[in-house]
C-alpha cells in the first residue's frame, strides 16, 4: 500500500497542478499579447520540421501503398489510403511527436532555466502568479497551434502523395484522386484535428510542468527537458490508440 | 512588523531550520549571518512566503502567512521587495522592462509615468541610461543594482537582501552596502539582509542575528557580536575553521 502510494504521488501532484492551470484559464484575465507571441514562436519553431515530416510521410505512404496495390490491381485506391491515413493517424501523431521534440523541449528548458536561476521566485516576489503569467499563455499557444500545424502537415502530405501517384500512374492519377475525394470523409479530417488539439494540450501541460518543477542545476534542466519530450511522446502514442477507438465510435456513421 | 515563530523546515532527512524564532520591528535594519549552506536563504524565503514551513508560523503585520495560498500571498508580497543572490533578472527583458515589471502589470500608471519611475529607481541605484541593455550585458555588481531598482521601484515597506555582496570585489561590495543604507534612509524601509560577509553585516546591520544549526544562536548589536566571548560567534567573526568539526 505504501509502495503504491509512493508510485502514484507524483501523478497526484501533476493532476493537482493541472487543475490550477485550468482554474487560472477560467478565472483570470489572459494576456492576449503574450499568447500571440507564444503562438508565433511555437509556429515558427516547428513549422519546417512538421512540413518536412508531412511531405515525406505522404510520399513514402503513396509509394508503398502503390507497390502493394499494384499487384492486386487496385492502383486507383492508392490516394484514398494515403489521405485517410494522413488525416486520422499519421498527420496528428507525427506532427505531435515533432512538436513534442521541438516545442516541448524548448518549453521545459526555458521554464527550467528560469526556475534554477531564481527567476520564477523573483516573479512570485513581484506579485505575479507564475501559472497565470508563464504557464497559461504557453499552454494555450500549444493547444491552438497544434491543430493548425497538423492541418498544414496533412495537406502537404496528401499533395506530396498525389505527386507520387502522378509519377507512378500518369494520367490515371485523376481516378485515384476521385476515389480519394469519395472515400475520405469530413470525419477523418475531424478525427485528426481533435487528436491534434488533445496532443497540443498534453505537450503543453507536461512540458510546462516538467520545467516548473525542475531540479537544481544544469543537470536538473537537462533532465526536465528529456523527460518532457519522453513523457509527451509516450502520452501521444498511447492516447492515440484510445482516441482512435473512441473517435471512431463517436464520429463514423454506423 | 515581521515575526517568525518556531520555524521548522526539512528537505527529506536534512533538517535546515530547527526552530527559528525572530522578531523584526518596522523600520529596523537586521542582518542574519551564518555559514554557507546554513539555511539563510531558506529562512529569508520563508519570511516572504516563497517557502512554507513544516511547522511554525510567519506573521507579517499581524497576518499569519504560513498557510496562505499562492494567490492570497500575492497581495502580502506587495509589501516586500527582494534582491536575490544571483539578482534573478528576467533575461528575456531589457533593464527597463525588468525594473518596470510590477508597474506595467498593475497597469495603473501611464507608460510615460512608468518610464519616469523606472529612471528614478535606476538613478537611486546610480545606474542611469542603461534602460535598453539586456541583463547578459551587465557586470555582477550592475545586475545587483538593477535587481535592487526592480525591488524598490514600487515602494515596498520591507526589503529583503540575499547575500547582497557575495561574489563582488571589495570596492563594489562596499558601494552596494552604501546603497542599502541609502535606500533605507531615503525610503524608510525595514531592511532584512542575510550574508556571510562580516564587513557587510557590520555596515548594514543595526542588529545582527546568527543562524547556527537551524536556530538563532546569538543576537545583538554589531559591537556585541564583535566583543562577545561566545566561541561559535567568535570563530565565525574571525573566520577560523573548527578543525575538529568538518561537517560543512
Ligand atoms: N530545494 C531544496 N531541496 C533540498 N535541499 C535544499 C533545497 N534548498 C536548499 N537546500 C539545502 O538547504 C541547506 C541550506 O540552504 P541555503 O538556505 O541556500 O543556505 P545559505 O545559508 O548558504 O543560504 C543547504 O544544505 C541546501 O543543500
Ligand atoms: Mg544562500
Short mmCIF file of C-alpha atoms and ligand atoms in Angstrom, two decimals:
data_model
loop_
_atom_site.label_atom_id
_atom_site.label_comp_id
_atom_site.label_asym_id
_atom_site.label_seq_id
_atom_site.Cartn_x
_atom_site.Cartn_y
_atom_site.Cartn_z
CA UNK A 1 0.00 0.00 0.00
CA UNK A 2 2.78 2.37 0.98
CA UNK A 3 4.69 1.40 -2.19
CA UNK A 4 1.61 2.06 -4.25
CA UNK A 5 1.20 5.48 -2.72
CA UNK A 6 4.81 6.35 -3.43
CA UNK A 7 4.37 5.40 -7.06
CA UNK A 8 1.25 7.47 -7.58
CA UNK A 9 2.12 10.54 -5.55
CA UNK A 10 3.96 12.27 -8.44
CA UNK A 11 0.94 11.68 -10.65
CA UNK A 12 -1.31 13.20 -7.99
CA UNK A 13 0.89 16.28 -7.77
CA UNK A 14 0.72 16.64 -11.55
CA UNK A 15 -3.07 16.37 -11.55
CA UNK A 16 -3.43 18.99 -8.81
CA UNK A 17 -1.08 21.31 -10.67
CA UNK A 18 -3.02 20.84 -13.91
CA UNK A 19 -6.17 21.75 -12.05
CA UNK A 20 -4.58 25.04 -11.04
CA UNK A 21 -3.77 25.76 -14.67
CA UNK A 22 -7.41 25.24 -15.64
CA UNK A 23 -8.64 27.40 -12.76
CA UNK A 24 -6.29 30.11 -13.95
CA UNK A 25 -7.58 29.85 -17.54
CA UNK A 26 -11.18 30.16 -16.40
CA UNK A 27 -10.85 32.69 -13.61
CA UNK A 28 -8.03 35.01 -14.59
CA UNK A 29 -7.58 37.51 -17.33
CA UNK A 30 -5.36 36.29 -20.13
CA UNK A 31 -2.67 38.47 -21.60
CA UNK A 32 -3.51 38.25 -25.31
CA UNK A 33 -0.20 39.75 -26.37
CA UNK A 34 1.74 37.03 -24.54
CA UNK A 35 -0.47 34.38 -26.11
CA UNK A 36 0.06 35.69 -29.64
CA UNK A 37 3.78 35.96 -29.05
CA UNK A 38 3.96 32.35 -27.86
CA UNK A 39 1.85 31.13 -30.80
CA UNK A 40 4.13 32.91 -33.22
CA UNK A 41 7.16 31.45 -31.50
CA UNK A 42 5.81 27.88 -31.44
CA UNK A 43 4.58 28.11 -35.03
CA UNK A 44 7.88 29.40 -36.35
CA UNK A 45 9.90 26.90 -34.37
CA UNK A 46 8.05 23.84 -35.54
CA UNK A 47 6.64 24.58 -38.98
CA UNK A 48 9.63 23.41 -41.01
CA UNK A 49 10.03 20.06 -39.22
CA UNK A 50 6.31 19.43 -39.29
CA UNK A 51 6.05 20.24 -43.01
CA UNK A 52 9.03 18.10 -43.95
CA UNK A 53 7.63 15.22 -41.91
CA UNK A 54 4.25 15.60 -43.62
CA UNK A 55 5.70 15.71 -47.12
CA UNK A 56 7.97 12.69 -46.80
CA UNK A 57 5.40 10.62 -44.94
CA UNK A 58 2.84 11.35 -47.67
CA UNK A 59 5.29 10.33 -50.37
CA UNK A 60 6.51 7.13 -48.78
CA UNK A 61 2.99 6.13 -47.92
CA UNK A 62 1.89 6.66 -51.52
CA UNK A 63 4.84 4.72 -52.88
CA UNK A 64 4.47 1.77 -50.52
CA UNK A 65 0.69 1.60 -50.99
CA UNK A 66 1.11 1.71 -54.75
CA UNK A 67 3.68 -1.12 -54.70
CA UNK A 68 1.29 -3.38 -52.79
CA UNK A 69 -1.95 -2.35 -54.50
CA UNK A 70 -0.45 -2.55 -57.98
CA UNK A 71 -0.09 -6.34 -57.60
CA UNK A 72 -3.78 -6.75 -56.91
CA UNK A 73 -4.78 -4.14 -59.50
CA UNK A 74 -6.15 -1.65 -57.03
CA UNK A 75 -3.89 1.24 -58.10
CA UNK A 76 -6.85 3.61 -58.16
CA UNK A 77 -7.35 3.23 -54.35
CA UNK A 78 -3.81 4.38 -53.52
CA UNK A 79 -4.59 8.02 -52.77
CA UNK A 80 -7.62 7.20 -50.65
CA UNK A 81 -5.40 5.15 -48.35
CA UNK A 82 -2.85 7.94 -48.20
CA UNK A 83 -5.40 10.59 -47.38
CA UNK A 84 -7.26 8.63 -44.71
CA UNK A 85 -4.02 7.55 -43.01
CA UNK A 86 -2.65 11.07 -43.10
CA UNK A 87 -5.84 12.67 -41.78
CA UNK A 88 -6.68 10.27 -38.99
CA UNK A 89 -3.37 8.80 -37.82
CA UNK A 90 -0.05 9.83 -39.27
CA UNK A 91 -0.71 13.57 -39.62
CA UNK A 92 -1.59 14.24 -35.98
CA UNK A 93 0.74 11.65 -34.43
CA UNK A 94 3.85 12.61 -36.37
CA UNK A 95 3.18 16.33 -36.01
CA UNK A 96 2.65 15.68 -32.29
CA UNK A 97 5.94 13.83 -31.96
CA UNK A 98 7.83 16.53 -33.84
CA UNK A 99 6.24 19.33 -31.81
CA UNK A 100 7.00 17.40 -28.60
CA UNK A 101 10.65 17.32 -29.66
CA UNK A 102 10.86 20.95 -30.70
CA UNK A 103 8.40 22.85 -28.53
CA UNK A 104 8.16 20.53 -25.53
CA UNK A 105 11.92 20.55 -25.10
CA UNK A 106 12.11 24.32 -25.56
CA UNK A 107 9.32 24.99 -23.04
CA UNK A 108 10.81 22.71 -20.39
CA UNK A 109 14.30 24.14 -20.90
CA UNK A 110 13.09 27.74 -20.77
CA UNK A 111 10.95 27.37 -17.67
CA UNK A 112 13.50 25.06 -16.03
CA UNK A 113 16.27 27.60 -16.52
CA UNK A 114 14.04 30.32 -15.11
CA UNK A 115 13.45 28.15 -12.08
CA UNK A 116 17.05 27.26 -11.32
CA UNK A 117 18.18 30.88 -11.79
CA UNK A 118 15.52 32.00 -9.27
CA UNK A 119 13.63 33.98 -11.93
CA UNK A 120 10.41 32.18 -11.03
CA UNK A 121 10.87 33.05 -7.36
CA UNK A 122 11.58 36.63 -8.44
CA UNK A 123 8.33 36.64 -10.40
CA UNK A 124 6.49 35.50 -7.29
CA UNK A 125 8.01 38.25 -5.15
CA UNK A 126 6.89 40.73 -7.81
CA UNK A 127 3.32 39.65 -7.17
CA UNK A 128 2.86 37.74 -10.43
CA UNK A 129 1.47 34.21 -10.31
CA UNK A 130 3.80 32.01 -12.42
CA UNK A 131 0.88 29.93 -13.68
CA UNK A 132 -1.04 32.98 -14.91
CA UNK A 133 2.00 34.71 -16.27
CA UNK A 134 4.12 31.89 -17.72
CA UNK A 135 2.18 28.65 -18.00
CA UNK A 136 -1.24 29.65 -19.31
CA UNK A 137 -0.04 31.55 -22.41
CA UNK A 138 2.36 28.73 -23.32
CA UNK A 139 -0.21 26.01 -22.73
CA UNK A 140 -2.94 27.73 -24.73
CA UNK A 141 -0.49 28.54 -27.51
CA UNK A 142 0.43 24.86 -27.98
CA UNK A 143 -3.24 23.87 -27.85
CA UNK A 144 -4.16 26.37 -30.57
CA UNK A 145 -1.10 25.90 -32.75
CA UNK A 146 -1.07 22.10 -32.92
CA UNK A 147 -4.29 21.72 -35.00
CA UNK A 148 -3.07 24.42 -37.40
CA UNK A 149 0.29 22.72 -37.86
CA UNK A 150 -1.39 19.34 -38.21
CA UNK A 151 -3.84 20.57 -40.82
CA UNK A 152 -0.97 22.01 -42.84
CA UNK A 153 1.03 18.81 -42.45
CA UNK A 154 -1.93 16.71 -43.64
CA UNK A 155 -2.45 18.94 -46.68
CA UNK A 156 1.21 18.82 -47.61
CA UNK A 157 1.32 15.04 -47.10
CA UNK A 158 -1.64 14.46 -49.37
CA UNK A 159 -0.26 16.82 -52.01
CA UNK A 160 3.09 15.03 -51.91
CA UNK A 161 1.28 11.68 -52.13
CA UNK A 162 -0.61 12.92 -55.16
CA UNK A 163 2.71 13.94 -56.71
CA UNK A 164 3.97 10.36 -56.28
CA UNK A 165 0.80 9.00 -57.87
CA UNK A 166 1.34 11.22 -60.88
CA UNK A 167 4.74 9.63 -61.30
CA UNK A 168 3.53 6.03 -60.98
CA UNK A 169 0.07 6.26 -62.52
CA UNK A 170 0.49 9.07 -65.01
CA UNK A 171 -2.87 10.27 -66.26
CA UNK A 172 -4.68 7.60 -64.22
CA UNK A 173 -3.83 9.62 -61.15
CA UNK A 174 -7.07 11.54 -61.60
CA UNK A 175 -9.03 8.31 -60.96
CA UNK A 176 -7.10 7.87 -57.76
CA UNK A 177 -7.91 11.47 -56.91
CA UNK A 178 -11.62 10.98 -57.49
CA UNK A 179 -11.55 7.89 -55.29
CA UNK A 180 -9.78 9.81 -52.57
CA UNK A 181 -12.46 12.50 -52.55
CA UNK A 182 -15.14 9.83 -52.49
CA UNK A 183 -13.74 7.78 -49.62
CA UNK A 184 -12.26 10.43 -47.37
CA UNK A 185 -14.95 11.89 -45.16
CA UNK A 186 -15.02 15.06 -43.11
CA UNK A 187 -14.98 12.79 -40.05
CA UNK A 188 -11.47 11.57 -40.92
CA UNK A 189 -10.16 15.11 -41.00
CA UNK A 190 -12.08 15.99 -37.86
CA UNK A 191 -10.56 12.97 -36.09
CA UNK A 192 -7.12 14.33 -36.94
CA UNK A 193 -7.90 17.82 -35.68
CA UNK A 194 -9.39 16.59 -32.41
CA UNK A 195 -6.34 14.41 -31.85
CA UNK A 196 -4.06 17.34 -32.62
CA UNK A 197 -5.90 19.54 -30.14
CA UNK A 198 -5.52 16.88 -27.47
CA UNK A 199 -1.83 16.28 -28.20
CA UNK A 200 -1.17 20.02 -28.14
CA UNK A 201 -2.70 20.16 -24.68
CA UNK A 202 -0.66 17.18 -23.49
CA UNK A 203 2.63 18.57 -24.83
CA UNK A 204 1.90 21.99 -23.30
CA UNK A 205 0.89 20.81 -19.86
CA UNK A 206 3.53 18.08 -19.47
CA UNK A 207 6.39 20.27 -20.70
CA UNK A 208 5.39 23.27 -18.58
CA UNK A 209 5.03 21.03 -15.53
CA UNK A 210 8.44 19.47 -16.07
CA UNK A 211 10.01 22.92 -16.46
CA UNK A 212 8.28 24.44 -13.43
CA UNK A 213 9.21 21.51 -11.16
CA UNK A 214 12.76 21.22 -12.46
CA UNK A 215 15.50 20.16 -10.01
CA UNK A 216 18.55 22.25 -9.16
CA UNK A 217 21.36 22.99 -11.57
CA UNK A 218 22.18 22.34 -15.19
CA UNK A 219 21.58 18.64 -14.61
CA UNK A 220 18.05 19.37 -13.43
CA UNK A 221 17.27 21.38 -16.56
CA UNK A 222 18.67 18.66 -18.82
CA UNK A 223 16.62 16.06 -17.08
CA UNK A 224 13.43 18.10 -17.16
CA UNK A 225 13.90 18.65 -20.90
CA UNK A 226 14.44 14.97 -21.67
CA UNK A 227 11.52 13.93 -19.50
CA UNK A 228 9.24 16.50 -21.12
CA UNK A 229 9.95 15.04 -24.57
CA UNK A 230 9.78 11.40 -23.49
CA UNK A 231 6.58 11.73 -21.46
CA UNK A 232 4.86 13.85 -24.13
CA UNK A 233 5.77 11.37 -26.87
CA UNK A 234 4.70 8.31 -24.89
CA UNK A 235 1.43 10.01 -23.93
CA UNK A 236 0.76 10.80 -27.59
CA UNK A 237 1.42 7.26 -28.78
CA UNK A 238 -0.63 5.59 -26.06
CA UNK A 239 -3.55 8.01 -26.14
CA UNK A 240 -3.63 7.79 -29.95
CA UNK A 241 -4.78 4.19 -29.70
CA UNK A 242 -7.63 5.02 -27.34
CA UNK A 243 -8.59 8.18 -29.21
CA UNK A 244 -8.85 6.19 -32.44
CA UNK A 245 -11.27 3.75 -30.83
CA UNK A 246 -13.34 6.44 -29.12
CA UNK A 247 -13.46 8.88 -32.04
CA UNK A 248 -14.31 6.09 -34.43
CA UNK A 249 -17.31 5.25 -32.30
CA UNK A 250 -18.39 8.88 -31.98
CA UNK A 251 -17.75 10.21 -35.46
CA UNK A 252 -18.10 7.41 -38.02
CA UNK A 253 -21.57 6.93 -39.46
CA UNK A 254 -22.73 3.44 -38.39
CA UNK B 1 6.45 44.01 11.73
CA UNK B 2 7.88 40.63 10.79
CA UNK B 3 7.68 37.74 13.18
CA UNK B 4 8.81 34.12 12.81
CA UNK B 5 7.62 31.62 15.38
CA UNK B 6 9.46 28.35 15.83
CA UNK B 7 10.02 27.65 12.13
CA UNK B 8 10.97 24.11 11.20
CA UNK B 9 11.88 23.07 7.67
CA UNK B 10 13.40 19.86 6.37
CA UNK B 11 14.25 18.63 2.89
CA UNK B 12 13.95 14.88 3.11
CA UNK B 13 16.07 13.82 6.09
CA UNK B 14 18.06 17.06 6.07
CA UNK B 15 16.74 19.50 8.66
CA UNK B 16 17.61 23.06 7.65
CA UNK B 17 15.55 25.13 10.10
CA UNK B 18 15.14 23.67 13.58
CA UNK B 19 13.01 26.21 15.41
CA UNK B 20 13.83 29.73 14.26
CA UNK B 21 12.12 32.47 16.23
CA UNK B 22 12.71 36.13 15.47
CA UNK B 23 11.00 39.48 15.51
CA UNK B 24 11.85 42.47 13.34
CA UNK B 25 10.34 45.88 14.05
CA UNK B 26 9.15 48.33 11.42
CA UNK B 27 11.99 50.46 10.11
CA UNK B 28 14.66 48.27 11.66
CA UNK B 29 17.73 47.02 9.84
CA UNK B 30 18.61 43.42 10.68
CA UNK B 31 21.34 41.19 9.32
CA UNK B 32 21.28 37.41 9.65
CA UNK B 33 24.75 35.87 9.49
CA UNK B 34 25.70 32.22 9.29
CA UNK B 35 27.72 29.71 7.35
CA UNK B 36 27.16 28.92 3.70
CA UNK B 37 24.59 26.19 3.40
CA UNK B 38 23.34 27.02 6.89
CA UNK B 39 19.84 27.87 5.71
CA UNK B 40 19.97 31.67 5.46
CA UNK B 41 18.34 31.81 2.03
CA UNK B 42 15.77 29.27 3.16
CA UNK B 43 14.92 31.45 6.17
CA UNK B 44 14.56 34.56 4.01
CA UNK B 45 12.27 32.72 1.59
CA UNK B 46 10.03 31.78 4.50
CA UNK B 47 9.64 35.41 5.51
CA UNK B 48 8.16 36.34 2.13
CA UNK B 49 6.16 33.13 1.70
CA UNK B 50 8.19 31.63 -1.14
CA UNK B 51 8.53 28.53 1.03
CA UNK B 52 6.12 27.11 3.58
CA UNK B 53 7.42 25.89 6.94
CA UNK B 54 6.81 22.29 8.02
CA UNK B 55 5.68 23.68 11.36
CA UNK B 56 5.74 27.15 12.87
CA UNK B 57 4.36 30.42 11.61
CA UNK B 58 5.34 33.66 9.93
CA UNK B 59 3.38 36.78 10.81
CA UNK B 60 3.54 39.93 8.72
CA UNK B 61 1.81 42.97 10.26
CA UNK B 62 -0.38 40.70 12.36
CA UNK B 63 -1.34 38.43 9.48
CA UNK B 64 -0.28 34.77 9.51
CA UNK B 65 1.11 33.86 6.08
CA UNK B 66 2.47 30.35 6.65
CA UNK B 67 -0.66 28.62 5.39
CA UNK B 68 -1.81 31.14 2.82
CA UNK B 69 -2.39 30.09 -0.78
CA UNK B 70 -0.16 31.47 -3.52
CA UNK B 71 -2.95 33.82 -4.64
CA UNK B 72 -3.50 35.25 -1.18
CA UNK B 73 0.24 35.67 -0.81
CA UNK B 74 0.48 37.83 -3.93
CA UNK B 75 -1.27 40.62 -2.04
CA UNK B 76 1.01 40.29 1.02
CA UNK B 77 4.14 40.22 -1.14
CA UNK B 78 3.31 43.66 -2.50
CA UNK B 79 4.73 44.94 0.82
CA UNK B 80 8.06 43.30 0.06
CA UNK B 81 10.91 43.87 -2.31
CA UNK B 82 13.55 41.17 -2.59
CA UNK B 83 17.03 41.19 -4.03
CA UNK B 84 18.16 37.68 -4.93
CA UNK B 85 21.65 36.31 -4.55
CA UNK B 86 22.02 36.00 -8.33
CA UNK B 87 19.88 39.14 -8.87
CA UNK B 88 17.47 36.86 -10.83
CA UNK B 89 16.80 39.42 -13.54
CA UNK B 90 14.44 38.27 -16.30
CA UNK B 91 16.97 37.61 -19.04
CA UNK B 92 14.48 37.90 -21.87
CA UNK B 93 13.69 41.52 -20.91
CA UNK B 94 15.64 44.76 -21.03
CA UNK B 95 16.68 46.58 -17.88
CA UNK B 96 13.76 49.00 -18.21
CA UNK B 97 11.28 46.13 -18.63
CA UNK B 98 12.76 44.37 -15.62
CA UNK B 99 12.57 47.41 -13.37
CA UNK B 100 9.11 48.43 -14.57
CA UNK B 101 7.70 44.90 -14.33
CA UNK B 102 5.33 45.42 -11.40
CA UNK B 103 4.19 48.85 -12.59
CA UNK B 104 3.37 47.56 -16.05
CA UNK B 105 1.45 44.58 -14.68
CA UNK B 106 -0.59 46.66 -12.32
CA UNK B 107 -1.44 48.87 -15.29
CA UNK B 108 -2.41 51.74 -13.03
CA UNK B 109 0.20 54.11 -14.34
CA UNK B 110 0.57 55.72 -17.71
CA UNK B 111 3.55 54.42 -19.78
CA UNK B 112 5.16 57.84 -19.52
CA UNK B 113 4.86 57.75 -15.73
CA UNK B 114 6.30 54.23 -15.63
CA UNK B 115 9.28 55.42 -17.66
CA UNK B 116 9.82 58.25 -15.21
CA UNK B 117 9.61 55.96 -12.17
CA UNK B 118 11.99 53.46 -13.75
CA UNK B 119 14.51 56.21 -14.47
CA UNK B 120 14.14 57.47 -10.91
CA UNK B 121 14.75 53.98 -9.44
CA UNK B 122 17.79 53.50 -11.66
CA UNK B 123 19.08 56.88 -10.52
CA UNK B 124 18.73 55.79 -6.93
CA UNK B 125 20.98 52.79 -7.58
CA UNK B 126 23.36 55.06 -9.50
CA UNK B 127 22.79 53.46 -12.89
CA UNK B 128 21.34 55.96 -15.31
CA UNK B 129 20.88 55.48 -19.02
CA UNK B 130 21.16 51.68 -19.25
CA UNK B 131 17.43 51.14 -19.77
CA UNK B 132 17.78 49.36 -23.12
CA UNK B 133 20.56 46.97 -22.14
CA UNK B 134 19.91 43.23 -21.61
CA UNK B 135 20.94 41.61 -18.28
CA UNK B 136 23.56 39.49 -20.07
CA UNK B 137 25.47 42.68 -20.95
CA UNK B 138 25.82 43.78 -17.32
CA UNK B 139 28.50 43.02 -14.73
CA UNK B 140 27.65 41.26 -11.47
CA UNK B 141 27.54 44.46 -9.47
CA UNK B 142 25.34 46.19 -12.05
CA UNK B 143 22.93 43.28 -12.06
CA UNK B 144 22.55 43.51 -8.31
CA UNK B 145 21.82 47.22 -8.65
CA UNK B 146 19.21 46.60 -11.32
CA UNK B 147 17.73 43.88 -9.10
CA UNK B 148 17.55 46.40 -6.29
CA UNK B 149 15.95 49.02 -8.54
CA UNK B 150 13.33 46.44 -9.54
CA UNK B 151 12.64 45.66 -5.88
CA UNK B 152 12.19 49.26 -4.75
CA UNK B 153 10.51 50.91 -7.73
CA UNK B 154 7.02 50.16 -6.37
CA UNK B 155 7.89 51.49 -2.89
CA UNK B 156 7.68 48.38 -0.69
CA UNK B 157 7.74 48.67 3.10
CA UNK B 158 10.24 45.85 3.59
CA UNK B 159 13.29 44.99 1.50
CA UNK B 160 14.95 41.56 1.78
CA UNK B 161 18.52 41.06 0.59
CA UNK B 162 20.01 37.61 -0.05
CA UNK B 163 23.81 37.85 0.11
CA UNK B 164 23.92 41.32 -1.46
CA UNK B 165 27.73 41.45 -1.61
CA UNK B 166 28.72 37.82 -2.18
CA UNK B 167 30.82 37.32 -5.28
CA UNK B 168 31.63 41.00 -5.75
CA UNK B 169 35.05 42.62 -5.34
CA UNK B 170 35.52 44.61 -2.09
CA UNK B 171 35.06 48.01 -3.72
CA UNK B 172 31.83 47.10 -5.50
CA UNK B 173 30.67 45.28 -2.36
CA UNK B 174 31.24 48.43 -0.37
CA UNK B 175 29.21 50.53 -2.79
CA UNK B 176 26.34 48.03 -2.56
CA UNK B 177 26.41 48.28 1.25
CA UNK B 178 26.30 52.03 0.93
CA UNK B 179 23.36 51.75 -1.41
CA UNK B 180 21.45 49.54 1.02
CA UNK B 181 21.93 52.12 3.75
CA UNK B 182 20.85 54.93 1.39
CA UNK B 183 17.72 53.08 0.35
CA UNK B 184 16.81 52.50 3.97
CA UNK B 185 17.28 56.15 4.87
CA UNK B 186 15.53 57.59 1.84
CA UNK B 187 12.58 55.21 1.64
CA UNK B 188 12.28 54.42 5.36
CA UNK B 189 12.07 50.69 4.65
CA UNK B 190 12.54 47.78 7.01
CA UNK B 191 15.72 46.02 5.93
CA UNK B 192 16.49 42.31 6.35
CA UNK B 193 19.73 41.02 4.87
CA UNK B 194 21.37 37.60 5.08
CA UNK B 195 25.08 37.30 4.46
CA UNK B 196 28.25 35.53 5.50
CA UNK B 197 30.26 38.72 4.84
CA UNK B 198 31.02 40.23 8.28
CA UNK B 199 32.23 43.54 6.86
CA UNK B 200 28.95 43.98 5.09
CA UNK B 201 26.96 42.86 8.13
CA UNK B 202 28.63 45.48 10.29
CA UNK B 203 27.86 48.25 7.80
CA UNK B 204 24.22 47.43 7.15
CA UNK B 205 23.01 45.99 10.42
CA UNK B 206 21.67 47.78 13.45
CA UNK B 207 21.10 44.33 14.89
CA UNK B 208 22.79 41.08 13.94
CA UNK B 209 21.36 37.58 14.36
CA UNK B 210 23.47 34.50 13.94
CA UNK B 211 21.85 31.41 12.43
CA UNK B 212 23.62 28.28 13.58
CA UNK B 213 22.47 24.69 13.24
CA UNK B 214 18.98 25.75 12.29
CA UNK B 215 18.40 28.13 15.21
CA UNK B 216 19.15 31.74 16.11
CA UNK B 217 22.24 31.15 18.18
CA UNK B 218 23.10 34.73 19.07
CA UNK B 219 21.66 38.18 18.67
CA UNK B 220 22.99 41.64 19.42
CA UNK B 221 24.32 44.91 18.08
CA UNK B 222 27.38 44.78 15.80
CA UNK B 223 29.56 45.84 18.78
CA UNK B 224 28.19 42.98 20.86
CA UNK B 225 28.86 40.49 18.07
CA UNK B 226 32.46 41.60 17.79
CA UNK B 227 33.09 41.68 21.54
CA UNK B 228 31.23 38.56 22.69
CA UNK B 229 33.02 35.61 24.31
CA UNK B 230 30.72 33.08 22.59
CA UNK B 231 33.11 30.64 20.86
CA UNK B 232 30.85 29.89 17.88
CA UNK B 233 30.31 33.57 17.10
CA UNK B 234 33.99 34.28 17.67
CA UNK B 235 35.08 31.63 15.23
CA UNK B 236 32.67 32.88 12.59
CA UNK B 237 33.68 36.53 13.01
CA UNK B 238 37.38 35.70 12.89
CA UNK B 239 36.87 33.28 10.02
CA UNK B 240 38.61 30.37 11.74
CA UNK B 241 37.64 26.85 10.73
CA UNK B 242 36.86 24.44 13.52
CA UNK B 243 39.34 21.68 12.73
CA UNK B 244 37.54 19.12 14.84
CA UNK B 245 34.30 19.60 13.01
CA UNK B 246 34.33 19.29 9.24
CA UNK B 247 30.64 18.96 8.52
CA UNK B 248 30.27 21.94 6.24
N1 LIG C 1 15.07 22.73 -2.70
C1 LIG C 1 15.94 22.13 -1.86
N2 LIG C 1 15.92 20.79 -1.74
C2 LIG C 1 16.78 20.17 -0.91
N3 LIG C 1 17.68 20.79 -0.16
C3 LIG C 1 17.75 22.12 -0.23
C4 LIG C 1 16.88 22.87 -1.08
N4 LIG C 1 17.18 24.17 -0.95
C5 LIG C 1 18.17 24.23 -0.06
N5 LIG C 1 18.52 23.01 0.37
C6 LIG C 1 19.56 22.72 1.37
O1 LIG C 1 19.33 23.54 2.48
C7 LIG C 1 20.54 23.99 3.02
C8 LIG C 1 20.50 25.48 3.25
O2 LIG C 1 20.49 26.15 2.03
P1 LIG C 1 20.58 27.74 1.92
O3 LIG C 1 19.48 28.37 2.70
O4 LIG C 1 20.62 28.05 0.47
O5 LIG C 1 21.97 28.07 2.59
P2 LIG C 1 22.64 29.50 2.71
O6 LIG C 1 22.78 29.76 4.17
O7 LIG C 1 24.00 29.37 2.07
O8 LIG C 1 21.79 30.49 2.01
C9 LIG C 1 21.64 23.56 2.08
O9 LIG C 1 22.34 22.50 2.69
C10 LIG C 1 20.92 23.07 0.85
O10 LIG C 1 21.57 21.95 0.33
MG1 LIG C 2 22.07 31.42 0.20
#
